[in-house]
Amino acid sequence: MPVLNIPSLVGPLTLVEHDGDLVRLGWGDAPDDLPDGQPTPILAETARQLTAYFGGTLTKFTLPLAPRGSHYQKRIWGAMNEIPYGETWTYGLLATRAGTVPRAVGGACGANPIPIILPCHRVIAANGKAGGFSGKGGIITKMALLDIENRTARLL
């Protein structure tokens, strides 16, 4: 599978493609870029959109995604992808939208293979606290992503 490592405001990211779809975003966990150094069109576009997102000029990703997970997880990730930029939903609200229970949402968030793009960082606890985040840096990274979106959303 083609892989591309890119720098970001939240640390080095690893992008993984399979058959023209983005299947994974991790935190610098691949050894090298593609052997020839040339990213595939999907990986190049993903890198471009992430750069624009971190720069505050992109509020909606438009990428072909194929996260690997159960049908149940995919249903939750689909609902999660509807959370508007700069907003947060509680685990309970996301559960209602996905037709499930909050505990299942927490599990799906933790298993999200494409964080940032599938915005699990926008899901918070009912008491307004951040909850968890499975990406490198945990809550600090989650808060950084929310801060980027909050600063940009105020300018829109």
PDB file of C-alpha atoms in Angstrom:
ATOM      1  CA  MET A   1       0.000   0.000   0.000  1.00  0.00           C
ATOM      2  CA  PRO A   2       1.324   3.465  -0.825  1.00  0.00           C
ATOM      3  CA  VAL A   3       2.435   5.487   2.206  1.00  0.00           C
ATOM      4  CA  LEU A   4       3.380   9.134   2.630  1.00  0.00           C
ATOM      5  CA  ASN A   5       4.828  10.854   5.693  1.00  0.00           C
ATOM      6  CA  ILE A   6       4.145  14.566   6.093  1.00  0.00           C
ATOM      7  CA  PRO A   7       4.875  17.172   8.770  1.00  0.00           C
ATOM      8  CA  SER A   8       1.963  18.841  10.573  1.00  0.00           C
ATOM      9  CA  LEU A   9       1.190  21.123  13.496  1.00  0.00           C
ATOM     10  CA  VAL A  10       0.422  18.047  15.607  1.00  0.00           C
ATOM     11  CA  GLY A  11       3.538  16.095  14.652  1.00  0.00           C
ATOM     12  CA  PRO A  12       4.543  13.948  11.703  1.00  0.00           C
ATOM     13  CA  LEU A  13       1.625  12.159  10.074  1.00  0.00           C
ATOM     14  CA  THR A  14       1.579   8.965   8.036  1.00  0.00           C
ATOM     15  CA  LEU A  15      -1.005   8.627   5.268  1.00  0.00           C
ATOM     16  CA  VAL A  16      -1.874   5.225   3.819  1.00  0.00           C
ATOM     17  CA  GLU A  17      -3.781   4.558   0.607  1.00  0.00           C
ATOM     18  CA  HIS A  18      -5.366   1.395  -0.752  1.00  0.00           C
ATOM     19  CA  ASP A  19      -6.907   1.187  -4.242  1.00  0.00           C
ATOM     20  CA  GLY A  20      -7.341   4.962  -4.550  1.00  0.00           C
ATOM     21  CA  ASP A  21      -8.853   5.517  -1.096  1.00  0.00           C
ATOM     22  CA  LEU A  22      -7.313   6.876   2.076  1.00  0.00           C
ATOM     23  CA  VAL A  23      -7.479   4.047   4.624  1.00  0.00           C
ATOM     24  CA  ARG A  24      -5.337   5.313   7.487  1.00  0.00           C
ATOM     25  CA  LEU A  25      -3.835   8.397   9.087  1.00  0.00           C
ATOM     26  CA  GLY A  26      -1.313   7.757  11.830  1.00  0.00           C
ATOM     27  CA  TRP A  27       1.310   9.700  13.724  1.00  0.00           C
ATOM     28  CA  GLY A  28       4.608   9.220  11.904  1.00  0.00           C
ATOM     29  CA  ASP A  29       4.459   5.462  12.209  1.00  0.00           C
ATOM     30  CA  ALA A  30       5.789   4.453   8.772  1.00  0.00           C
ATOM     31  CA  PRO A  31       9.527   4.225   8.144  1.00  0.00           C
ATOM     32  CA  ASP A  32       9.755   6.124   4.857  1.00  0.00           C
ATOM     33  CA  ASP A  33       7.828   7.712   2.007  1.00  0.00           C
ATOM     34  CA  LEU A  34       7.184   5.784  -1.157  1.00  0.00           C
ATOM     35  CA  PRO A  35      10.372   4.211  -2.527  1.00  0.00           C
ATOM     36  CA  ASP A  36      10.475   6.554  -5.552  1.00  0.00           C
ATOM     37  CA  GLY A  37       9.596   9.579  -3.425  1.00  0.00           C
ATOM     38  CA  GLN A  38       6.531  10.365  -5.530  1.00  0.00           C
ATOM     39  CA  PRO A  39       3.216  10.284  -3.689  1.00  0.00           C
ATOM     40  CA  THR A  40       0.161   8.913  -5.434  1.00  0.00           C
ATOM     41  CA  PRO A  41      -2.455  11.486  -6.498  1.00  0.00           C
ATOM     42  CA  ILE A  42      -4.674  10.611  -3.494  1.00  0.00           C
ATOM     43  CA  LEU A  43      -1.817  10.913  -0.999  1.00  0.00           C
ATOM     44  CA  ALA A  44      -0.685  14.195  -2.572  1.00  0.00           C
ATOM     45  CA  GLU A  45      -4.240  15.564  -2.381  1.00  0.00           C
ATOM     46  CA  THR A  46      -4.599  14.391   1.213  1.00  0.00           C
ATOM     47  CA  ALA A  47      -1.346  16.156   2.112  1.00  0.00           C
ATOM     48  CA  ARG A  48      -2.555  19.317   0.337  1.00  0.00           C
ATOM     49  CA  GLN A  49      -5.895  19.286   2.164  1.00  0.00           C
ATOM     50  CA  LEU A  50      -4.273  18.639   5.549  1.00  0.00           C
ATOM     51  CA  THR A  51      -1.877  21.539   4.972  1.00  0.00           C
ATOM     52  CA  ALA A  52      -4.843  23.777   4.130  1.00  0.00           C
ATOM     53  CA  TYR A  53      -6.733  22.515   7.198  1.00  0.00           C
ATOM     54  CA  PHE A  54      -3.818  23.280   9.518  1.00  0.00           C
ATOM     55  CA  GLY A  55      -3.439  26.661   7.802  1.00  0.00           C
ATOM     56  CA  GLY A  56      -7.067  27.513   8.542  1.00  0.00           C
ATOM     57  CA  THR A  57      -8.196  27.643   4.905  1.00  0.00           C
ATOM     58  CA  LEU A  58      -9.992  24.280   4.633  1.00  0.00           C
ATOM     59  CA  THR A  59     -13.057  23.416   6.687  1.00  0.00           C
ATOM     60  CA  LYS A  60     -14.309  20.298   4.867  1.00  0.00           C
ATOM     61  CA  PHE A  61     -12.208  17.424   3.583  1.00  0.00           C
ATOM     62  CA  THR A  62     -13.184  16.024   0.197  1.00  0.00           C
ATOM     63  CA  LEU A  63     -11.248  12.802  -0.071  1.00  0.00           C
ATOM     64  CA  PRO A  64     -12.144   9.232  -0.992  1.00  0.00           C
ATOM     65  CA  LEU A  65     -12.113   7.401   2.337  1.00  0.00           C
ATOM     66  CA  ALA A  66     -12.264   3.681   3.070  1.00  0.00           C
ATOM     67  CA  PRO A  67     -11.707   3.255   6.804  1.00  0.00           C
ATOM     68  CA  ARG A  68     -11.320  -0.353   7.817  1.00  0.00           C
ATOM     69  CA  GLY A  69     -13.647  -1.408  10.577  1.00  0.00           C
ATOM     70  CA  SER A  70     -16.894  -3.160  11.323  1.00  0.00           C
ATOM     71  CA  HIS A  71     -20.171  -2.112   9.734  1.00  0.00           C
ATOM     72  CA  TYR A  72     -21.162  -0.753  13.152  1.00  0.00           C
ATOM     73  CA  GLN A  73     -17.997   1.375  13.448  1.00  0.00           C
ATOM     74  CA  LYS A  74     -18.417   2.667   9.904  1.00  0.00           C
ATOM     75  CA  ARG A  75     -21.956   3.793  10.740  1.00  0.00           C
ATOM     76  CA  ILE A  76     -20.623   5.798  13.692  1.00  0.00           C
ATOM     77  CA  TRP A  77     -17.746   7.235  11.621  1.00  0.00           C
ATOM     78  CA  GLY A  78     -20.245   8.272   8.940  1.00  0.00           C
ATOM     79  CA  ALA A  79     -22.319  10.156  11.516  1.00  0.00           C
ATOM     80  CA  MET A  80     -19.135  11.608  13.022  1.00  0.00           C
ATOM     81  CA  ASN A  81     -18.198  12.990   9.625  1.00  0.00           C
ATOM     82  CA  GLU A  82     -21.367  15.128   9.760  1.00  0.00           C
ATOM     83  CA  ILE A  83     -20.148  17.157  12.762  1.00  0.00           C
ATOM     84  CA  PRO A  84     -19.659  20.686  11.410  1.00  0.00           C
ATOM     85  CA  TYR A  85     -16.220  22.263  11.420  1.00  0.00           C
ATOM     86  CA  GLY A  86     -15.578  24.262  14.576  1.00  0.00           C
ATOM     87  CA  GLU A  87     -18.377  22.532  16.500  1.00  0.00           C
ATOM     88  CA  THR A  88     -18.476  19.674  18.966  1.00  0.00           C
ATOM     89  CA  TRP A  89     -21.054  16.995  19.623  1.00  0.00           C
ATOM     90  CA  THR A  90     -21.337  14.957  22.774  1.00  0.00           C
ATOM     91  CA  TYR A  91     -20.908  11.204  22.702  1.00  0.00           C
ATOM     92  CA  GLY A  92     -24.653  11.036  23.433  1.00  0.00           C
ATOM     93  CA  LEU A  93     -25.660  13.254  20.497  1.00  0.00           C
ATOM     94  CA  LEU A  94     -23.417  11.315  18.134  1.00  0.00           C
ATOM     95  CA  ALA A  95     -24.892   8.063  19.476  1.00  0.00           C
ATOM     96  CA  THR A  96     -28.407   9.348  18.768  1.00  0.00           C
ATOM     97  CA  ARG A  97     -27.417  10.398  15.241  1.00  0.00           C
ATOM     98  CA  ALA A  98     -25.806   6.985  14.599  1.00  0.00           C
ATOM     99  CA  GLY A  99     -28.640   5.038  16.232  1.00  0.00           C
ATOM    100  CA  THR A 100     -26.504   3.540  18.967  1.00  0.00           C
ATOM    101  CA  VAL A 101     -25.325   4.153  22.543  1.00  0.00           C
ATOM    102  CA  PRO A 102     -22.614   6.526  23.848  1.00  0.00           C
ATOM    103  CA  ARG A 103     -20.283   3.730  24.985  1.00  0.00           C
ATOM    104  CA  ALA A 104     -20.197   2.359  21.425  1.00  0.00           C
ATOM    105  CA  VAL A 105     -19.330   5.828  20.144  1.00  0.00           C
ATOM    106  CA  GLY A 106     -16.373   5.977  22.505  1.00  0.00           C
ATOM    107  CA  GLY A 107     -15.123   2.640  21.210  1.00  0.00           C
ATOM    108  CA  ALA A 108     -15.515   3.719  17.579  1.00  0.00           C
ATOM    109  CA  CYS A 109     -13.716   6.998  18.275  1.00  0.00           C
ATOM    110  CA  GLY A 110     -10.825   5.074  19.789  1.00  0.00           C
ATOM    111  CA  ALA A 111     -10.684   2.769  16.757  1.00  0.00           C
ATOM    112  CA  ASN A 112     -10.963   5.555  14.149  1.00  0.00           C
ATOM    113  CA  PRO A 113      -8.249   4.810  11.561  1.00  0.00           C
ATOM    114  CA  ILE A 114      -8.469   8.254   9.923  1.00  0.00           C
ATOM    115  CA  PRO A 115      -8.482  10.807  12.776  1.00  0.00           C
ATOM    116  CA  ILE A 116      -8.558  14.521  11.960  1.00  0.00           C
ATOM    117  CA  ILE A 117     -10.256  13.791   8.608  1.00  0.00           C
ATOM    118  CA  LEU A 118     -12.948  11.692  10.319  1.00  0.00           C
ATOM    119  CA  PRO A 119     -13.222  14.234  13.149  1.00  0.00           C
ATOM    120  CA  CYS A 120     -13.285  12.193  16.358  1.00  0.00           C
ATOM    121  CA  HIS A 121     -11.625  15.199  18.019  1.00  0.00           C
ATOM    122  CA  ARG A 122     -15.000  16.978  17.765  1.00  0.00           C
ATOM    123  CA  VAL A 123     -16.650  14.459  20.097  1.00  0.00           C
ATOM    124  CA  ILE A 124     -16.738  15.474  23.771  1.00  0.00           C
ATOM    125  CA  ALA A 125     -18.231  14.284  27.039  1.00  0.00           C
ATOM    126  CA  ALA A 126     -21.671  15.447  28.169  1.00  0.00           C
ATOM    127  CA  ASN A 127     -20.061  17.592  30.890  1.00  0.00           C
ATOM    128  CA  GLY A 128     -18.169  19.567  28.224  1.00  0.00           C
ATOM    129  CA  LYS A 129     -14.806  17.970  28.977  1.00  0.00           C
ATOM    130  CA  ALA A 130     -12.645  16.744  26.135  1.00  0.00           C
ATOM    131  CA  GLY A 131     -12.936  13.036  26.907  1.00  0.00           C
ATOM    132  CA  GLY A 132     -10.272  10.893  25.238  1.00  0.00           C
ATOM    133  CA  PHE A 133      -8.294  10.964  22.011  1.00  0.00           C
ATOM    134  CA  SER A 134      -6.438   8.014  20.551  1.00  0.00           C
ATOM    135  CA  GLY A 135      -3.982  10.032  18.454  1.00  0.00           C
ATOM    136  CA  LYS A 136      -0.431  10.749  19.567  1.00  0.00           C
ATOM    137  CA  GLY A 137      -0.433  13.332  22.329  1.00  0.00           C
ATOM    138  CA  GLY A 138      -3.916  12.344  23.521  1.00  0.00           C
ATOM    139  CA  ILE A 139      -5.964  15.211  24.977  1.00  0.00           C
ATOM    140  CA  ILE A 140      -3.278  17.805  24.168  1.00  0.00           C
ATOM    141  CA  THR A 141      -3.551  16.965  20.465  1.00  0.00           C
ATOM    142  CA  LYS A 142      -7.347  16.905  20.630  1.00  0.00           C
ATOM    143  CA  MET A 143      -7.391  20.361  22.213  1.00  0.00           C
ATOM    144  CA  ALA A 144      -4.909  21.665  19.614  1.00  0.00           C
ATOM    145  CA  LEU A 145      -7.179  20.471  16.787  1.00  0.00           C
ATOM    146  CA  LEU A 146     -10.235  22.050  18.410  1.00  0.00           C
ATOM    147  CA  ASP A 147      -8.280  25.277  18.935  1.00  0.00           C
ATOM    148  CA  ILE A 148      -7.294  25.410  15.251  1.00  0.00           C
ATOM    149  CA  GLU A 149     -10.929  24.996  14.271  1.00  0.00           C
ATOM    150  CA  ASN A 150     -12.258  27.461  16.841  1.00  0.00           C
ATOM    151  CA  ARG A 151      -9.817  30.185  15.751  1.00  0.00           C
ATOM    152  CA  THR A 152     -10.658  29.665  12.088  1.00  0.00           C
ATOM    153  CA  ALA A 153     -14.428  29.377  12.660  1.00  0.00           C
ATOM    154  CA  ARG A 154     -14.472  32.776  14.374  1.00  0.00           C
ATOM    155  CA  LEU A 155     -13.013  34.322  11.195  1.00  0.00           C
ATOM    156  CA  LEU A 156     -15.607  32.757   8.872  1.00  0.00           C
TER     157      LEU A 156
END
